[in-house]
mmCIF file of C-alpha atoms in Angstrom:
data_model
loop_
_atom_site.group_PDB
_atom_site.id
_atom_site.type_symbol
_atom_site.label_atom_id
_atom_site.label_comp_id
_atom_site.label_asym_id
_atom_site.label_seq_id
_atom_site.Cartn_x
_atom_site.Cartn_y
_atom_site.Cartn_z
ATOM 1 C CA UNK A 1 -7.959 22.572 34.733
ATOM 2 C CA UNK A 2 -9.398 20.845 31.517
ATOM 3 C CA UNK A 3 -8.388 17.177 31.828
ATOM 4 C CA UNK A 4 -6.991 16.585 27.901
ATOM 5 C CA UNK A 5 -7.012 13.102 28.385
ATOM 6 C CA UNK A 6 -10.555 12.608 29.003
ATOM 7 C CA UNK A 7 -11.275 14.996 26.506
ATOM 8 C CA UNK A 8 -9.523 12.750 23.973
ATOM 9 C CA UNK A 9 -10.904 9.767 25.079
ATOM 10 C CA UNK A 10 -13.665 9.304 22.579
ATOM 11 C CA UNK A 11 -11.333 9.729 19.913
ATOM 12 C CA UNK A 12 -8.976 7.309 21.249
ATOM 13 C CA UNK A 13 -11.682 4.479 21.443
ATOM 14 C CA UNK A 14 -12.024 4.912 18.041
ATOM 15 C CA UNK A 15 -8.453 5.452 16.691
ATOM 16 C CA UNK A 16 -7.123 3.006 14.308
ATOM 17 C CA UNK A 17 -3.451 3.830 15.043
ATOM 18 C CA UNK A 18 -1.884 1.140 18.103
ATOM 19 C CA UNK A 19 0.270 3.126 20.555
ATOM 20 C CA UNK A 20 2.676 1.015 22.807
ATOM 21 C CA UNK A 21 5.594 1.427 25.581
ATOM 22 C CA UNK A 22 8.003 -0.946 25.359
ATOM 23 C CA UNK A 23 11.236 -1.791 27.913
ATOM 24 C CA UNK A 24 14.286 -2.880 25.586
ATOM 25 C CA UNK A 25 15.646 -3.767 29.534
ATOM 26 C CA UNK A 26 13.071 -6.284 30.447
ATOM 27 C CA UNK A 27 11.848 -6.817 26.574
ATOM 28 C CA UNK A 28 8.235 -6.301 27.798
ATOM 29 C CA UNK A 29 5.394 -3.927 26.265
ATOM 30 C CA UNK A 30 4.473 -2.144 29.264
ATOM 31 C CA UNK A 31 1.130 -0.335 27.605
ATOM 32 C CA UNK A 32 -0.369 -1.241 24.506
ATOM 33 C CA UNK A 33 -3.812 0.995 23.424
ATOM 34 C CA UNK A 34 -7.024 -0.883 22.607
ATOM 35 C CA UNK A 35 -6.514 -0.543 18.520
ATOM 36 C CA UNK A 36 -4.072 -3.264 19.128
ATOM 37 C CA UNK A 37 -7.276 -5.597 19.307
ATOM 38 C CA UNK A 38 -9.242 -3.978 16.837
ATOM 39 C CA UNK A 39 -6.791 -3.806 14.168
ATOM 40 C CA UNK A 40 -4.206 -6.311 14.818
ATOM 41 C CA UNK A 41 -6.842 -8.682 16.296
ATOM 42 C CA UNK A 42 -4.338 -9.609 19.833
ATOM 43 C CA UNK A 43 -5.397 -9.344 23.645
ATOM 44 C CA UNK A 44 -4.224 -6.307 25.386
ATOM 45 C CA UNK A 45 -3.742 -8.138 28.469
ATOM 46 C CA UNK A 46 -1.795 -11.199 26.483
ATOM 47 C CA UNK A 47 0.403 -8.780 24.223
ATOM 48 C CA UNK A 48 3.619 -9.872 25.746
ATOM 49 C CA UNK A 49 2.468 -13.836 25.607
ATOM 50 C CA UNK A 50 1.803 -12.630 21.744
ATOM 51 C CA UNK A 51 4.582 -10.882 21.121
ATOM 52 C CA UNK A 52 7.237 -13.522 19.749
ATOM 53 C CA UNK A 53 3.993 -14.809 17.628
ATOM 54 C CA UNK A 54 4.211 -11.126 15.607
ATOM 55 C CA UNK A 55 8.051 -11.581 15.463
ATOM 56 C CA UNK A 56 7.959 -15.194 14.172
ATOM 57 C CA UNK A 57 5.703 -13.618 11.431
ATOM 58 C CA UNK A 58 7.511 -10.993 10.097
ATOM 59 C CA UNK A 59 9.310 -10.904 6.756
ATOM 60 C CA UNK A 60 12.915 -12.339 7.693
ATOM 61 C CA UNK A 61 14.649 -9.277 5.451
ATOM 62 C CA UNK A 62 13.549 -6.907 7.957
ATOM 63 C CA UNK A 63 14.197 -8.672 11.192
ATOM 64 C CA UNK A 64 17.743 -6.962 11.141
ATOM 65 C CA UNK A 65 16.262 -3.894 10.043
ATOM 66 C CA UNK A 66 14.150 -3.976 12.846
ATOM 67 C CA UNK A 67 16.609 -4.292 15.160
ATOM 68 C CA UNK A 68 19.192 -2.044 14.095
ATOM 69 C CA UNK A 69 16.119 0.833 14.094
ATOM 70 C CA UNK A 70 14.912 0.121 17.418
ATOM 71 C CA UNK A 71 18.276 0.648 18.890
ATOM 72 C CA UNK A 72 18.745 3.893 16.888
ATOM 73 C CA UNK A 73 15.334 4.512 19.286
ATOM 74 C CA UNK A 74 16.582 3.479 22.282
ATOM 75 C CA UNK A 75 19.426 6.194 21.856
ATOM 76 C CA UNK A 76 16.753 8.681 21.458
ATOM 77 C CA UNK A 77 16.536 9.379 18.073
ATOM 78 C CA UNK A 78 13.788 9.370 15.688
ATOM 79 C CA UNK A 79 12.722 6.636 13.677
ATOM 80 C CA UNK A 80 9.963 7.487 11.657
ATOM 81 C CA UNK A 81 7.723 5.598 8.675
ATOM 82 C CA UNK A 82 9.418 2.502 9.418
ATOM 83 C CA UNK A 83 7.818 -0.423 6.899
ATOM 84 C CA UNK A 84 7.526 -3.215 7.836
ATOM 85 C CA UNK A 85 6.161 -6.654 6.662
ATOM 86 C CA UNK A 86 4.154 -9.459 8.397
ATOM 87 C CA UNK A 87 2.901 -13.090 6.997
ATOM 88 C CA UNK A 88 -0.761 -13.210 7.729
ATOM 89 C CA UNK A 89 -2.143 -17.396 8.071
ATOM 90 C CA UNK A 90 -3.590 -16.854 4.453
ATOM 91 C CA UNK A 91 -0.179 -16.683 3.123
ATOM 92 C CA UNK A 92 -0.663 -13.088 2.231
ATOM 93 C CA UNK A 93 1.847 -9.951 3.047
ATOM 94 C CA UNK A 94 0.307 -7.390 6.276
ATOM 95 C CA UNK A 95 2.122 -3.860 6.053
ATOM 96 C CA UNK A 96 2.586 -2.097 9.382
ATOM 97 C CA UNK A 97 4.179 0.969 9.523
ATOM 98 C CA UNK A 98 6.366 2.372 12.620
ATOM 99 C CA UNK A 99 7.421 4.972 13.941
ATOM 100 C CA UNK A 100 8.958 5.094 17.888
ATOM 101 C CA UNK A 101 11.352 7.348 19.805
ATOM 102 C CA UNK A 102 13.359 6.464 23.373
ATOM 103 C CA UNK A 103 13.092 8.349 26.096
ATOM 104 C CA UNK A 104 14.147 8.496 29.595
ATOM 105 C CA UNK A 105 11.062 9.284 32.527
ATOM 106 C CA UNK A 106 11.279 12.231 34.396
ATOM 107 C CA UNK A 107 13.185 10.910 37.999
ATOM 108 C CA UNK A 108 13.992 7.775 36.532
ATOM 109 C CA UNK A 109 12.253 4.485 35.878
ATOM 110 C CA UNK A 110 11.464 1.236 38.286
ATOM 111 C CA UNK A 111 12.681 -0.717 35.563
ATOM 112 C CA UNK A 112 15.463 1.432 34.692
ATOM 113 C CA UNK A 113 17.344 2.510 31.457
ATOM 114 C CA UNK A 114 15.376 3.906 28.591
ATOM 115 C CA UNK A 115 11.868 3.301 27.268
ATOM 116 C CA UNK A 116 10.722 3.314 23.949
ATOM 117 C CA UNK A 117 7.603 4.658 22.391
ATOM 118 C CA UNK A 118 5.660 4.761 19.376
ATOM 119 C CA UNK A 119 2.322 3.869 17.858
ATOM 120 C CA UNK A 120 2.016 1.501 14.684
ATOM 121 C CA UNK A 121 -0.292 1.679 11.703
ATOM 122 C CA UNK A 122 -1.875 -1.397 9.245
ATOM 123 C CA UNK A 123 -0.903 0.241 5.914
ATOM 124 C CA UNK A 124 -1.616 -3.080 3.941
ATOM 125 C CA UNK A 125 -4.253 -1.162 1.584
ATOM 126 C CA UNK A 126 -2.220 2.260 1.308
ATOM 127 C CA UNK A 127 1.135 0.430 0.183
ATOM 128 C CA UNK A 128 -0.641 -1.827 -2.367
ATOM 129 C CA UNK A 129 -1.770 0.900 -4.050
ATOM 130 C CA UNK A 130 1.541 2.684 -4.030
ATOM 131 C CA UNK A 131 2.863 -0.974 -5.644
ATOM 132 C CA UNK A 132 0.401 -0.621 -8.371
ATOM 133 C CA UNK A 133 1.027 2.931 -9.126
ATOM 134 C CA UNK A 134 5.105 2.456 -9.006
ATOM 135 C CA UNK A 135 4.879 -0.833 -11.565
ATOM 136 C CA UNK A 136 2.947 1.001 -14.091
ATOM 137 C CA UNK A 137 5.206 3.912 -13.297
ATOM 138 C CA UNK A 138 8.156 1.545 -14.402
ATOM 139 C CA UNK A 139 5.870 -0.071 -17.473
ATOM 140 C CA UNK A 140 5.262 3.418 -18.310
ATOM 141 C CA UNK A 141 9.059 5.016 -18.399
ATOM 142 C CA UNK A 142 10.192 1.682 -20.108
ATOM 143 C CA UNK A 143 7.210 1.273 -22.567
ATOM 144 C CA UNK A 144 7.413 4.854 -23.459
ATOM 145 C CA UNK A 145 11.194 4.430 -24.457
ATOM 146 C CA UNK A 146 10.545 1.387 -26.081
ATOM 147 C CA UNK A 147 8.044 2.800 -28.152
ATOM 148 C CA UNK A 148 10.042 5.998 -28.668
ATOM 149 C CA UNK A 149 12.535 3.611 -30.664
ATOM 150 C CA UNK A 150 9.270 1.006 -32.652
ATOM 151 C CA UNK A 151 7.985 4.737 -33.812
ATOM 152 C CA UNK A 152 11.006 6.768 -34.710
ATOM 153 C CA UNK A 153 12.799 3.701 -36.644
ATOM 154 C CA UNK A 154 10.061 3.710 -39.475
ATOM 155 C CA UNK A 155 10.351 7.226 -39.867
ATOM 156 C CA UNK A 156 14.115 7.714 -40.049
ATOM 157 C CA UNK A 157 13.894 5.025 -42.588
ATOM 158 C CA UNK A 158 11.246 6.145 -44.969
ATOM 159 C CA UNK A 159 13.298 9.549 -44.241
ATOM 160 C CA UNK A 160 16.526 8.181 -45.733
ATOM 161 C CA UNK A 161 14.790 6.190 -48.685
ATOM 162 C CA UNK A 162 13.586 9.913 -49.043
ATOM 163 C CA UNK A 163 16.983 11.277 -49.740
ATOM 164 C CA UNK A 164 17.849 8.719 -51.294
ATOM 165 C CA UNK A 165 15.192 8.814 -54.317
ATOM 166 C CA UNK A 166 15.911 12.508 -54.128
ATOM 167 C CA UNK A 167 19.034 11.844 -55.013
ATOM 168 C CA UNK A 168 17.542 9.282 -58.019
ATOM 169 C CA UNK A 169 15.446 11.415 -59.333
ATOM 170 C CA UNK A 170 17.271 14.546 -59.944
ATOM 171 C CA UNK A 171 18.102 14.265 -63.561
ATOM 172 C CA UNK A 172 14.788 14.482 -64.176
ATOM 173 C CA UNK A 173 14.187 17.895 -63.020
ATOM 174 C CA UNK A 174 11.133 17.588 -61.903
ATOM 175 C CA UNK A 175 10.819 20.292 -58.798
ATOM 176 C CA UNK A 176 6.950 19.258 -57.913
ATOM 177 C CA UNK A 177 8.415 15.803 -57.283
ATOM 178 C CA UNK A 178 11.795 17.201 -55.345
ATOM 179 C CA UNK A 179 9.477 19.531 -53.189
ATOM 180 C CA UNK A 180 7.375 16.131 -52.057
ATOM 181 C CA UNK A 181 10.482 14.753 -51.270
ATOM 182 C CA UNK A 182 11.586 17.234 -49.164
ATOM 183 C CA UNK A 183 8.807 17.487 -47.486
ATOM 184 C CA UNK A 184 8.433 13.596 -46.753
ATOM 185 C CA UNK A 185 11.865 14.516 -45.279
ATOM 186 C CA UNK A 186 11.227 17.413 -42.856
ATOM 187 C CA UNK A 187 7.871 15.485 -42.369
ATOM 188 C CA UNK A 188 9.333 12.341 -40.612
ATOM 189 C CA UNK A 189 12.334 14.159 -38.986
ATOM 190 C CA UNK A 190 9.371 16.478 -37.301
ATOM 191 C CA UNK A 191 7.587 13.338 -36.273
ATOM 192 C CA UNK A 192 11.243 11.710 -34.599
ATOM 193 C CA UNK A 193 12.310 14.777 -32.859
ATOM 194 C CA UNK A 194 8.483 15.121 -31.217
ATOM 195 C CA UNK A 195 8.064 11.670 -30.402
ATOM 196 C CA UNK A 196 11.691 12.032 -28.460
ATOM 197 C CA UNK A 197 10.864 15.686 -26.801
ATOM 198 C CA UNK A 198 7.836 14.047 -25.429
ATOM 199 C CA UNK A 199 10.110 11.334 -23.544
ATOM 200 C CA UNK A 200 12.548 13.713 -22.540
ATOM 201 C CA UNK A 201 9.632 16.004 -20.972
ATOM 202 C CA UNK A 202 8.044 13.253 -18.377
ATOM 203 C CA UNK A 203 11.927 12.416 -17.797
ATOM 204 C CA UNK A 204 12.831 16.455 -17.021
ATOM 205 C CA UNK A 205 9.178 16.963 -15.149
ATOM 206 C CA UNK A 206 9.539 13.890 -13.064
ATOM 207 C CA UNK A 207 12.908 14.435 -12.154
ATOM 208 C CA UNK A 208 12.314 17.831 -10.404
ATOM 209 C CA UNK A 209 10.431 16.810 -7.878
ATOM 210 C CA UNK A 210 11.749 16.242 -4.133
ATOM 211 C CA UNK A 211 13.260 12.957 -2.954
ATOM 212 C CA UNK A 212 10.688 10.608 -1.414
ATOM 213 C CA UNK A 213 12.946 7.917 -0.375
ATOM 214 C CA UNK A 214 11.956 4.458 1.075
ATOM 215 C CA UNK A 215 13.345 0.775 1.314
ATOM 216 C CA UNK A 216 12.458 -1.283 -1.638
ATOM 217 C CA UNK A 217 13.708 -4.269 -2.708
ATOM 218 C CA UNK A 218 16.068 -3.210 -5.441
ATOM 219 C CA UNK A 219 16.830 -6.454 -7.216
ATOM 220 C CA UNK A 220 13.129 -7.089 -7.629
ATOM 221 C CA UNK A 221 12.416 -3.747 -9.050
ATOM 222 C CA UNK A 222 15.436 -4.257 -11.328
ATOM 223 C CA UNK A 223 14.577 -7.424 -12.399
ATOM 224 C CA UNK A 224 11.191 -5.940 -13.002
ATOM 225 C CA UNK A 225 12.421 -3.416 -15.423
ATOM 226 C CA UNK A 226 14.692 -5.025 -17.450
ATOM 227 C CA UNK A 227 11.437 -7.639 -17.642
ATOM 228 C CA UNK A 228 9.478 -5.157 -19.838
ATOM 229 C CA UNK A 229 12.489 -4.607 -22.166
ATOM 230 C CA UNK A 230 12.688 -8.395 -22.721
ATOM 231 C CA UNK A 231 9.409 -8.840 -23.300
ATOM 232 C CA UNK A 232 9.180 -6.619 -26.883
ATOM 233 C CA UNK A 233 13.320 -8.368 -27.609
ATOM 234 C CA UNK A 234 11.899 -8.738 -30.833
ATOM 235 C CA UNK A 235 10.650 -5.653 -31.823
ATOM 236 C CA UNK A 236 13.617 -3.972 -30.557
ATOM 237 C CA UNK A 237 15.777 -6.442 -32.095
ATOM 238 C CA UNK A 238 17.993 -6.288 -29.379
ATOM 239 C CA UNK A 239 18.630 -8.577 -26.475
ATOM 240 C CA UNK A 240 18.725 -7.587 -22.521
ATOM 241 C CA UNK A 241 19.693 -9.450 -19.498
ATOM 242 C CA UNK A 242 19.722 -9.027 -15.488
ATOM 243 C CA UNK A 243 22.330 -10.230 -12.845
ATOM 244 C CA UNK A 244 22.477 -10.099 -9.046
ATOM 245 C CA UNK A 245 24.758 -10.937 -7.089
ATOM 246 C CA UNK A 246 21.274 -11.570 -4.032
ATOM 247 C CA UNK A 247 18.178 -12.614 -5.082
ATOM 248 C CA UNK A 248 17.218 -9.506 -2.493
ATOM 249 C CA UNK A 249 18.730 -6.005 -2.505
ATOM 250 C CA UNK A 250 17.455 -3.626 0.105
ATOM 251 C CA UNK A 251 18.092 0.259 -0.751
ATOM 252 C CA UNK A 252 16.137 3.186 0.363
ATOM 253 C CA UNK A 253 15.771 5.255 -2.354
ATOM 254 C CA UNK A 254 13.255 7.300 -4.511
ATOM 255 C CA UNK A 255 12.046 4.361 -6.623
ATOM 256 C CA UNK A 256 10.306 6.316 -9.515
ATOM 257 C CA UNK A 257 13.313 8.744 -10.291
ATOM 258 C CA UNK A 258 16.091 6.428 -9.531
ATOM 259 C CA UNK A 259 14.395 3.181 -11.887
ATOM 260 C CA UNK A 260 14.046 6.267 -14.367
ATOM 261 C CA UNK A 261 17.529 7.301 -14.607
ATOM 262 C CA UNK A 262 18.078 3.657 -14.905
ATOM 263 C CA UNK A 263 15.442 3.408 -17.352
ATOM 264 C CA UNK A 264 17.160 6.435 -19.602
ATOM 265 C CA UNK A 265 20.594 4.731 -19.319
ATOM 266 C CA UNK A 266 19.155 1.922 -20.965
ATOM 267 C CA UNK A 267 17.229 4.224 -23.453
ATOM 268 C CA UNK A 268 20.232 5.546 -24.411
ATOM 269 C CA UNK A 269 22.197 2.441 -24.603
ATOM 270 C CA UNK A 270 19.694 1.528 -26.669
ATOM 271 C CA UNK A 271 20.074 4.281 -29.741
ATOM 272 C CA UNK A 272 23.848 3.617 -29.884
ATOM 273 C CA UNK A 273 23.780 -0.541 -29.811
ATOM 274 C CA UNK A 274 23.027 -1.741 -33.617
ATOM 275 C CA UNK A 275 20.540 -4.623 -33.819
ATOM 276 C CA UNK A 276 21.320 -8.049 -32.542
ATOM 277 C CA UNK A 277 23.337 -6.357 -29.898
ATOM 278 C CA UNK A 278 23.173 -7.213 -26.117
ATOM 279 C CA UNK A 279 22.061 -4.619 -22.991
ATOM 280 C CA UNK A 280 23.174 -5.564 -19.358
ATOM 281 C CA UNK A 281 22.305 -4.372 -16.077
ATOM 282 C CA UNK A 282 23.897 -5.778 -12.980
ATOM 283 C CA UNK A 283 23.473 -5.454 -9.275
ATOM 284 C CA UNK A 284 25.926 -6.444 -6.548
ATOM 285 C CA UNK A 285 26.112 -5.961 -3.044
ATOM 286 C CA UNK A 286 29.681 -5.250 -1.601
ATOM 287 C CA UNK A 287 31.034 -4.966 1.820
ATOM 288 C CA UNK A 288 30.202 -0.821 2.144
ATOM 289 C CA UNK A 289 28.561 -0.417 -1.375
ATOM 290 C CA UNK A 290 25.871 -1.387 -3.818
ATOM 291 C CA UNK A 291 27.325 -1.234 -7.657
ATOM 292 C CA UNK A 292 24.656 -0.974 -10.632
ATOM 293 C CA UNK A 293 25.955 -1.098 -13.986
ATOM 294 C CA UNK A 294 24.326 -0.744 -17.276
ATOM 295 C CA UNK A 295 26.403 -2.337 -20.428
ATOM 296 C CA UNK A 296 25.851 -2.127 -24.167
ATOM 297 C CA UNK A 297 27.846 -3.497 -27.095
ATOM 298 C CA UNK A 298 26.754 -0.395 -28.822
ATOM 299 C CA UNK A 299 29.456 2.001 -30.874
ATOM 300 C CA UNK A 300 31.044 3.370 -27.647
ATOM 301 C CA UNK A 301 31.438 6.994 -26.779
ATOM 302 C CA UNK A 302 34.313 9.024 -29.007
ATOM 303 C CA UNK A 303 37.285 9.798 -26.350
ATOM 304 C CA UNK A 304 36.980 13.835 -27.239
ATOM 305 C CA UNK A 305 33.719 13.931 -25.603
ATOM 306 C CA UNK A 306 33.961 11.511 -22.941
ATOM 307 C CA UNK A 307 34.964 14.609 -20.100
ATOM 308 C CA UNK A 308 32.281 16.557 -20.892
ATOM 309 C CA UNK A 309 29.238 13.789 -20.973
ATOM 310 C CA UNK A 310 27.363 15.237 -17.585
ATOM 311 C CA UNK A 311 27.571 18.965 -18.505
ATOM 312 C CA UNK A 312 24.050 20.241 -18.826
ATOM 313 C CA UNK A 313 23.171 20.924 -22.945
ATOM 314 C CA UNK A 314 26.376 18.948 -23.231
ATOM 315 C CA UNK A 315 28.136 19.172 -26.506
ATOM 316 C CA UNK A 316 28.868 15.640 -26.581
ATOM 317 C CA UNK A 317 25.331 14.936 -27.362
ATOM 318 C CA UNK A 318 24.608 12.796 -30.575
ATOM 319 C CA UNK A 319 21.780 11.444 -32.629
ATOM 320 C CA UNK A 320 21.482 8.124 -32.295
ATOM 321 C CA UNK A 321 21.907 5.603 -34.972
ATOM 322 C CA UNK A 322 18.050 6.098 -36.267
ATOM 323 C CA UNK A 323 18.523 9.579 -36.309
ATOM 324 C CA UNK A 324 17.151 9.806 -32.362
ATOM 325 C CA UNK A 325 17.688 13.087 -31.150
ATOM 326 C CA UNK A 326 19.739 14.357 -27.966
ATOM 327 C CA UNK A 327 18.824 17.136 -26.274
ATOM 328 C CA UNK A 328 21.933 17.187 -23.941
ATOM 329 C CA UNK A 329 20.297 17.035 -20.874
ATOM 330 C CA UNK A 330 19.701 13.268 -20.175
ATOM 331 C CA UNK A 331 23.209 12.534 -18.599
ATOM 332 C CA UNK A 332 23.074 15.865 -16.465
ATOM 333 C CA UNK A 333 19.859 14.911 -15.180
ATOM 334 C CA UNK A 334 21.006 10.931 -14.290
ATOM 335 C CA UNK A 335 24.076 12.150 -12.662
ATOM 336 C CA UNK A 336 21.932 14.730 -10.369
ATOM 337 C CA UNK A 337 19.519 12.100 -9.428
ATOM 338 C CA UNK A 338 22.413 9.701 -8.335
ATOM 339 C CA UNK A 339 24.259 12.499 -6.694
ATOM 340 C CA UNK A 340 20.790 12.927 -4.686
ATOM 341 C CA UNK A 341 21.074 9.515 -3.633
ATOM 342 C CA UNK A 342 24.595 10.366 -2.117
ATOM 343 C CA UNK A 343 26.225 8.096 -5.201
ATOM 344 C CA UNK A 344 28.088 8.581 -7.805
ATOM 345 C CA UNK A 345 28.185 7.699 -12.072
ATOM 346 C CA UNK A 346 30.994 7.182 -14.073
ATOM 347 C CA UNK A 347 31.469 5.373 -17.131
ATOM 348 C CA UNK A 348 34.319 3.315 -19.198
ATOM 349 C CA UNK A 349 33.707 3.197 -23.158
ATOM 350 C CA UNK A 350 35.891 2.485 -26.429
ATOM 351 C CA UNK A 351 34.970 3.072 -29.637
ATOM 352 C CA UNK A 352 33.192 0.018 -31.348
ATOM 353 C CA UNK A 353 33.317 -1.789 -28.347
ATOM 354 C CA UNK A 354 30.433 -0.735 -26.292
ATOM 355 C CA UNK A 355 30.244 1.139 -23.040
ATOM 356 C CA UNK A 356 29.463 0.636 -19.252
ATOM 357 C CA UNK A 357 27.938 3.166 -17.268
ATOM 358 C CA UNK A 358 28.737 2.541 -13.027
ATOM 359 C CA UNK A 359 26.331 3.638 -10.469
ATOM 360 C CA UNK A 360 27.806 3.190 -6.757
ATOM 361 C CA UNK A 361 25.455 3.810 -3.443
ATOM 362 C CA UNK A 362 26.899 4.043 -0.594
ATOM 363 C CA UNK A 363 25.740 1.169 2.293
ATOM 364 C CA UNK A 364 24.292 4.175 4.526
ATOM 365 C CA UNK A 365 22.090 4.683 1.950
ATOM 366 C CA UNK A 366 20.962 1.153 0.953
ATOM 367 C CA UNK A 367 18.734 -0.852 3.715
#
């Protein structure tokens, strides 16, 4: 018979994954694999001296994480890709990710009750990189939209001084000059409705692909966002603000389509609040519940079309007051993203009085 675990050996020796068997009973590590020296730079034969060391260290937002995931294990399900973070002495951040199982030995156990077992992984490089590539993700989506609105303002006004000469001019009957005219017109409404299509395709694209949820800090990605609005106030001419009810917000979610459906609620607060107007997003945490809300003092939404805001191509869809134009689907799209996420949208708006737009996710959900 071909002994596998010799056969393995050599790969073992080199594997930079730790593997450990731990007793939730006794709280002891009962086998820890040599990576645990090599990568996490502790003494196989001290690990259980060393242990409260690595608990002292980690992050205190994910001690009760911790916890509540290892005793999902030690019921015997699954916990897999668990993140977790660790102070190193240089004052920097250490990412280890988890993933462990309980089990219960054939015949029983000396120590009794159930083990657990899993292996861990340093994924300090791996998860800075996914940082870097979500922030300009959210730059991106916010700058884009921004931009969207710097572009499209000159043109829907050099498109309305364009009617408005038309208008001027037409007693002197000049047809060479109306045809210019008109086609300054069609010109700059061409260049609006393609800078907008473009936004609304990475929104669409993006939004198709499959959940990839994990536990972020939602305030901080929040606060984030709103950030990049605030910085070009001026150019916008519009004013934006952040509340949280915690400076820290856990939720697991998929943080590039759920910050853009956030990001596109504030796009499209943004076309319906005149300038000089304020744009709020809150976050609170409530007893089974996270709320997110996203307020304008924009024009409101007309009470006609209020029921049928989410339909897909719905006809409540509107330019916006620089002529920015709706393709219907925006709304739709938000609402299926937040439905993913096992929430819910709604909305409360009067006319000339602004409007609020309510995300809810449920606590089972959020970390």
């Amino acid at each position: 018979m071909i002994d596998y675990a010799h056969l393995f050996a050599p790969l073992a020796a080199h594997d930079s994954v730790v593997y450990f068997c731990y007793c939730p009973t006794q709280q002891r590590v009962l086998y820890v694999s040599e990576a645990y020296e090599r990568e996490l730079g502790g003494q196989v034969a001290a690990v259980n001296e060393e242990l409260p060391g690595w608990l002292a260290r980690l992050h205190p937002d994910d001690h009760t994480y911790l916890t509540e995931q290892l005793c999902h294990a030690a019921t015997g399900q699954l916990v897999q890709d668990l993140e977790l973070r660790l102070h190193t002495s240089d004052n920097k951040m250490q990412w280890l990710c988890l993933t462990a199982v309980g089990y219960l030995p054939e015949g029983g156990n000396a120590t009794g009750g159930m083990l657990i077992s899993g292996h861990l992984r340093d994924v300090t490089a791996a998860r800075a990189m996914v940082e870097l590539a979500n922030r300009y993700q959210a730059k991106k989506n916010s700058m884009l939209e921004i931009l969207s609105h710097d572009l499209a303002a000159p043109m829907v006004l050099v498109q309305q001084m364009s009617g408005y000469i038309k208008e001027k001019v037409e007693g002197l009957h000049d047809e060479q000059l109306n045809v210019m005219l008109e086609e300054m017109r069609l010109i700059c409404q061409q260049g609006v409705n393609l800078i907008r299509d473009f936004v609304d395709q990475e929104f669409m694209e993006s939004s198709q692909v499959d959940l990839h949820l994990t536990r972020i800090d939602l305030a901080e990605r929040l606060r984030i966002l709103v950030a990049n609005y605030q910085e070009r106030e001026q150019a916008t001419a519009r004013h934006f603000s952040f509340e949280t009810s915690h400076p820290s917000i856990y939720a697991e979610i998929d943080e590039n389509k759920f910050l853009q459906a956030i990001n596109n609620l504030l796009s499209n607060s943004l076309k319906f609040t005149p300038d000089g107007g304020l744009l709020r997003v809150t976050l609170r945490q409530q007893p089974t519940r996270l709320v997110i809300t996203v307020t304008d003092t924009g024009i409101g939404i007309p009470q006609d079309v209020q029921p049928e805001l989410f339909e897909r191509f719905t006809p409540a869809r509107r330019p916006g007051l620089r002529g920015e134009k709706s393709t219907g689907l925006g709304m739709s799209i938000i609402k299926t993203i937040v439905e993913l996420h096992q929430g819910r949208i709604w909305f409360e708006s009067e006319e000339g009085r602004g409007t609020t737009f309510f995300i809810e996710l449920p606590l089972s959900v959020a970390g």
